[in-house]
Coordinates of C-alpha atoms in Angstrom, one line a residue:
M173 CA 195.9 117.4 2.3
S174 CA 192.8 115.3 2.4
E175 CA 189.8 116.1 4.5
H176 CA 188.7 113.8 7.3
V177 CA 185.2 112.5 7.5
S178 CA 183.3 113.6 10.6
P179 CA 182.5 111.1 13.3
Q180 CA 178.8 111.4 12.5
E181 CA 179.6 110.7 8.8
L182 CA 181.7 107.7 9.7
R183 CA 178.9 106.1 11.8
R184 CA 176.4 106.8 9.0
K185 CA 178.5 105.1 6.4
W186 CA 179.2 102.2 8.7
K187 CA 175.4 101.8 9.4
L188 CA 174.8 101.8 5.7
A189 CA 177.5 99.2 5.3
N190 CA 175.8 97.1 8.0
A191 CA 172.7 97.4 6.0
E192 CA 174.2 96.0 2.8
P193 CA 173.2 92.4 1.8
L194 CA 175.8 89.7 2.7
E195 CA 175.1 88.0 -0.6
G196 CA 177.3 89.0 -3.5
G197 CA 179.9 90.6 -1.2
H198 CA 178.2 93.9 -1.1
R199 CA 178.7 94.3 2.6
L200 CA 182.3 93.1 2.5
E201 CA 183.0 95.7 -0.2
A202 CA 181.2 98.4 1.7
Y203 CA 183.4 97.7 4.8
R204 CA 186.5 97.4 2.6
A205 CA 185.8 100.9 1.1
L206 CA 185.2 102.4 4.6
A207 CA 188.4 100.9 5.9
H208 CA 190.3 102.3 2.9
G209 CA 188.7 105.9 3.6
C210 CA 189.3 105.7 7.4
P211 CA 191.7 102.8 8.4
A212 CA 191.6 103.8 12.0
F213 CA 187.9 103.4 12.5
V214 CA 187.8 100.4 14.8
P215 CA 184.1 99.4 14.7
N216 CA 184.4 99.0 10.9
L217 CA 187.6 96.9 11.2
L218 CA 186.0 94.5 13.6
S219 CA 183.0 94.3 11.3
L220 CA 185.2 93.8 8.3
S221 CA 187.1 91.0 9.9
R222 CA 183.9 89.3 11.0
T223 CA 182.6 89.4 7.6
L224 CA 185.6 88.0 6.1
L225 CA 185.8 85.2 8.4
A226 CA 182.1 84.4 8.1
G227 CA 182.3 84.1 4.3
R228 CA 185.8 82.6 4.1
H229 CA 184.4 79.2 3.1
E230 CA 182.8 80.7 0.1
A231 CA 185.7 82.9 -0.9
A232 CA 187.6 82.1 -3.9
D233 CA 190.8 82.1 -1.8
P234 CA 189.7 81.1 1.8
E235 CA 193.3 81.5 3.2
A236 CA 193.5 85.1 1.6
A237 CA 190.4 85.9 3.4
V238 CA 191.6 84.5 6.7
S239 CA 194.9 86.5 6.1
E240 CA 193.1 89.6 5.4
A241 CA 190.8 89.1 8.6
E242 CA 194.1 88.7 10.6
Q243 CA 195.6 91.8 9.3
V244 CA 192.5 93.8 9.8
L245 CA 192.3 92.5 13.4
R246 CA 196.0 93.4 14.0
S247 CA 195.4 96.9 12.6
A248 CA 192.3 97.3 14.8
S249 CA 194.4 96.4 17.9
D250 CA 197.2 98.6 16.8
V251 CA 195.2 101.6 16.1
S252 CA 193.1 101.3 19.3
A253 CA 196.2 101.6 21.3
G254 CA 195.4 98.6 23.6
A255 CA 191.6 99.0 23.9
P256 CA 190.2 95.6 25.2
E257 CA 187.5 94.8 22.3
P258 CA 189.9 94.6 19.4
L259 CA 192.4 92.6 21.6
L260 CA 189.8 90.3 22.4
A261 CA 188.6 89.8 18.8
L262 CA 192.2 89.1 18.0
G263 CA 192.6 86.5 20.9
H264 CA 189.4 84.7 19.6
F265 CA 190.8 84.6 16.2
L266 CA 194.2 83.4 17.2
A267 CA 192.7 80.7 19.4
S268 CA 190.0 79.4 17.0
V269 CA 191.2 80.2 13.5
R270 CA 195.0 80.1 13.7
Q271 CA 195.1 77.5 16.6
A272 CA 197.9 79.8 18.2
P273 CA 197.1 79.4 22.0
D274 CA 200.4 81.1 22.9
E275 CA 199.6 84.3 20.9
A276 CA 195.9 84.2 21.9
E277 CA 197.0 84.1 25.6
R278 CA 198.9 87.3 25.1
A279 CA 196.0 89.0 23.3
F280 CA 193.6 87.7 26.0
S281 CA 195.8 88.8 28.9
S282 CA 196.4 92.4 27.4
A283 CA 192.5 92.6 26.8
A284 CA 191.8 91.6 30.5
S285 CA 194.3 94.1 31.8
A286 CA 193.0 96.9 29.6
A287 CA 189.3 96.0 30.6
M288 CA 190.0 95.9 34.4
A289 CA 191.8 99.2 34.2
L290 CA 188.9 100.6 32.2
L291 CA 186.5 99.1 34.8
E292 CA 188.2 100.5 37.8
E293 CA 188.0 103.9 36.2
A294 CA 184.4 103.4 35.4
W295 CA 183.5 102.4 39.0
A296 CA 185.3 105.3 40.5
G297 CA 183.8 107.8 37.9
W298 CA 180.3 106.4 38.7
I299 CA 181.0 106.8 42.6
H300 CA 182.3 110.4 42.0
A301 CA 179.2 111.3 39.9
L302 CA 176.8 109.9 42.5
G303 CA 178.6 111.9 45.1
A304 CA 178.4 115.1 43.0
Q305 CA 174.6 114.6 42.9
G306 CA 174.6 114.2 46.8
Q307 CA 173.7 110.5 46.5
L308 CA 176.0 109.2 49.1
E309 CA 174.1 106.1 49.9
A310 CA 174.0 105.1 46.2
A311 CA 177.7 105.8 46.0
L312 CA 178.5 103.6 48.9
E313 CA 176.5 100.8 47.3
V314 CA 178.5 101.1 44.2
E315 CA 181.6 101.1 46.3
E316 CA 180.7 97.9 47.9
R317 CA 180.3 96.3 44.5
A318 CA 183.6 97.7 43.2
R319 CA 185.5 96.7 46.2
S320 CA 184.9 93.0 45.3
L321 CA 187.1 93.5 42.3
F322 CA 189.2 96.3 43.4
P323 CA 189.8 96.1 47.3
S324 CA 192.6 98.5 47.6
S325 CA 191.9 100.9 44.7
K326 CA 193.1 104.4 45.3
A327 CA 190.8 105.7 42.6
I328 CA 187.8 104.2 44.2
S329 CA 189.0 105.4 47.7
Q330 CA 189.4 109.0 46.3
A331 CA 185.9 108.9 44.7
V332 CA 184.4 107.7 48.0
A333 CA 186.1 110.4 49.9
F334 CA 184.8 112.9 47.5
A335 CA 181.3 111.5 47.8
R336 CA 181.5 111.6 51.7
A337 CA 182.9 115.2 51.4
Q338 CA 180.0 116.4 49.3
S339 CA 177.5 115.0 51.8
G340 CA 179.4 116.4 54.8
T341 CA 180.0 112.8 56.1
R342 CA 183.3 111.2 57.1

Protein backbone atom coordinates (compact mmCIF):
# COMPACT_ATOMS: atom_id res chain seq x y z
CA MET A 1 0.00 0.00 0.00
CA SER A 2 1.36 3.41 -0.92
CA GLU A 3 2.00 6.12 1.61
CA HIS A 4 0.01 9.32 1.35
CA VAL A 5 1.84 12.61 1.49
CA SER A 6 1.01 14.84 4.46
CA PRO A 7 -1.09 17.96 3.86
CA GLN A 8 1.95 20.08 4.70
CA GLU A 9 4.04 18.23 2.14
CA LEU A 10 1.32 18.65 -0.50
CA ARG A 11 1.20 22.39 0.10
CA ARG A 12 5.00 22.58 0.01
CA LYS A 13 5.13 20.74 -3.32
CA TRP A 14 2.32 22.90 -4.70
CA LYS A 15 4.14 26.09 -3.68
CA LEU A 16 7.27 24.77 -5.38
CA ALA A 17 5.23 24.04 -8.51
CA ASN A 18 3.79 27.57 -8.38
CA ALA A 19 7.34 28.95 -8.30
CA GLU A 20 8.44 27.04 -11.40
CA PRO A 21 8.86 29.17 -14.52
CA LEU A 22 6.01 29.06 -17.02
CA GLU A 23 8.47 29.00 -19.91
CA GLY A 24 9.44 25.60 -21.16
CA GLY A 25 6.49 23.90 -19.51
CA HIS A 26 8.27 23.48 -16.18
CA ARG A 27 5.30 24.65 -14.10
CA LEU A 28 2.88 22.57 -16.14
CA GLU A 29 4.96 19.45 -15.61
CA ALA A 30 5.29 20.15 -11.89
CA TYR A 31 1.48 20.44 -11.61
CA ARG A 32 1.03 17.24 -13.62
CA ALA A 33 3.50 15.36 -11.42
CA LEU A 34 1.71 16.53 -8.29
CA ALA A 35 -1.68 15.58 -9.80
CA HIS A 36 -0.31 12.15 -10.60
CA GLY A 37 0.88 11.73 -7.00
CA CYS A 38 -2.31 13.12 -5.48
CA PRO A 39 -5.23 13.32 -7.93
CA ALA A 40 -7.58 14.64 -5.24
CA PHE A 41 -5.62 17.79 -4.31
CA VAL A 42 -8.06 20.33 -5.71
CA PRO A 43 -5.88 23.49 -5.47
CA ASN A 44 -3.32 21.81 -7.70
CA LEU A 45 -5.97 20.58 -10.13
CA LEU A 46 -7.30 24.12 -10.48
CA SER A 47 -3.78 25.46 -11.04
CA LEU A 48 -3.11 22.73 -13.58
CA SER A 49 -6.26 23.54 -15.54
CA ARG A 50 -5.51 27.29 -15.54
CA THR A 51 -1.97 26.66 -16.73
CA LEU A 52 -3.14 24.32 -19.48
CA LEU A 53 -5.66 26.89 -20.69
CA ALA A 54 -3.23 29.80 -20.49
CA GLY A 55 -0.68 27.95 -22.62
CA ARG A 56 -3.04 26.22 -25.02
CA HIS A 57 -2.22 28.48 -27.96
CA GLU A 58 1.48 27.61 -27.69
CA ALA A 59 0.84 23.89 -27.14
CA ALA A 60 1.75 21.37 -29.83
CA ASP A 61 -1.90 20.25 -29.79
CA PRO A 62 -4.12 23.06 -28.49
CA GLU A 63 -7.27 20.91 -28.46
CA ALA A 64 -5.50 18.25 -26.39
CA ALA A 65 -4.56 20.94 -23.85
CA VAL A 66 -8.18 22.12 -23.72
CA SER A 67 -9.44 18.55 -23.34
CA GLU A 68 -6.94 17.87 -20.56
CA ALA A 69 -7.98 21.09 -18.80
CA GLU A 70 -11.63 20.04 -19.02
CA GLN A 71 -10.88 16.57 -17.66
CA VAL A 72 -8.90 18.10 -14.78
CA LEU A 73 -11.72 20.54 -13.97
CA ARG A 74 -14.30 17.75 -14.01
CA SER A 75 -12.06 15.70 -11.71
CA ALA A 76 -11.65 18.64 -9.35
CA SER A 77 -15.42 19.13 -9.26
CA ASP A 78 -15.95 15.43 -8.65
CA VAL A 79 -13.39 14.91 -5.89
CA SER A 80 -14.41 18.12 -4.11
CA ALA A 81 -17.91 16.69 -3.65
CA GLY A 82 -19.72 19.80 -4.81
CA ALA A 83 -17.49 22.51 -3.35
CA PRO A 84 -18.20 25.84 -5.03
CA GLU A 85 -14.75 26.83 -6.31
CA PRO A 86 -14.17 23.91 -8.71
CA LEU A 87 -17.76 24.16 -9.96
CA LEU A 88 -17.28 27.86 -10.58
CA ALA A 89 -14.06 27.20 -12.53
CA LEU A 90 -15.83 24.49 -14.54
CA GLY A 91 -18.70 26.88 -15.27
CA HIS A 92 -16.31 29.55 -16.56
CA PHE A 93 -14.55 26.97 -18.71
CA LEU A 94 -17.81 25.67 -20.17
CA ALA A 95 -19.12 29.18 -20.83
CA SER A 96 -15.99 30.70 -22.34
CA VAL A 97 -13.95 27.88 -23.84
CA ARG A 98 -16.54 25.26 -24.78
CA GLN A 99 -19.30 27.78 -25.54
CA ALA A 100 -21.75 25.44 -23.73
CA PRO A 101 -24.14 27.76 -21.86
CA ASP A 102 -26.51 24.95 -20.81
CA GLU A 103 -23.74 22.99 -19.10
CA ALA A 104 -22.23 26.20 -17.72
CA GLU A 105 -25.58 27.14 -16.22
CA ARG A 106 -25.76 23.83 -14.34
CA ALA A 107 -22.22 24.27 -13.02
CA PHE A 108 -22.86 27.88 -11.95
CA SER A 109 -26.18 26.93 -10.34
CA SER A 110 -24.53 24.14 -8.36
CA ALA A 111 -21.68 26.47 -7.36
CA ALA A 112 -24.14 29.15 -6.20
CA SER A 113 -26.19 26.66 -4.17
CA ALA A 114 -23.10 25.24 -2.52
CA ALA A 115 -21.71 28.71 -1.81
CA MET A 116 -24.99 29.88 -0.29
CA ALA A 117 -25.17 26.85 2.01
CA LEU A 118 -21.57 27.43 3.05
CA LEU A 119 -22.20 31.14 3.60
CA GLU A 120 -25.26 30.49 5.77
CA GLU A 121 -23.24 28.07 7.89
CA ALA A 122 -20.39 30.61 8.15
CA TRP A 123 -22.73 33.41 9.29
CA ALA A 124 -24.31 31.12 11.90
CA GLY A 125 -20.89 29.98 13.10
CA TRP A 126 -19.67 33.57 13.37
CA ILE A 127 -22.70 34.58 15.43
CA HIS A 128 -22.26 31.53 17.65
CA ALA A 129 -18.56 32.28 18.19
CA LEU A 130 -19.31 35.90 19.09
CA GLY A 131 -21.97 34.71 21.52
CA ALA A 132 -19.52 32.28 23.12
CA GLN A 133 -17.22 35.26 23.73
CA GLY A 134 -20.05 37.25 25.33
CA GLN A 135 -20.14 39.73 22.43
CA LEU A 136 -23.92 39.95 22.01
CA GLU A 137 -23.92 43.36 20.30
CA ALA A 138 -21.43 42.18 17.69
CA ALA A 139 -23.42 38.97 17.21
CA LEU A 140 -26.59 40.98 16.62
CA GLU A 141 -24.79 43.19 14.09
CA VAL A 142 -23.67 40.09 12.20
CA GLU A 143 -27.21 38.71 12.42
CA GLU A 144 -28.57 41.87 10.80
CA ARG A 145 -26.23 41.45 7.85
CA ALA A 146 -26.92 37.70 7.60
CA ARG A 147 -30.68 38.20 7.61
CA SER A 148 -30.46 40.23 4.41
CA LEU A 149 -29.55 36.98 2.63
CA PHE A 150 -31.13 34.42 4.92
CA PRO A 151 -34.25 35.99 6.45
CA SER A 152 -35.71 32.74 7.77
CA SER A 153 -32.58 30.72 8.50
CA LYS A 154 -33.01 28.27 11.37
CA ALA A 155 -29.23 28.00 11.79
CA ILE A 156 -28.89 31.76 12.24
CA SER A 157 -31.87 31.82 14.64
CA GLN A 158 -30.28 29.08 16.72
CA ALA A 159 -26.95 30.90 16.80
CA VAL A 160 -28.65 34.14 17.90
CA ALA A 161 -30.59 32.26 20.60
CA PHE A 162 -27.30 30.83 21.85
CA ALA A 163 -25.66 34.28 21.83
CA ARG A 164 -28.58 35.74 23.78
CA ALA A 165 -28.49 32.86 26.27
CA GLN A 166 -24.77 33.39 26.82
CA SER A 167 -25.39 37.01 27.73
CA GLY A 168 -28.52 36.27 29.76
CA THR A 169 -30.70 38.31 27.36
CA ARG A 170 -33.86 37.17 25.59
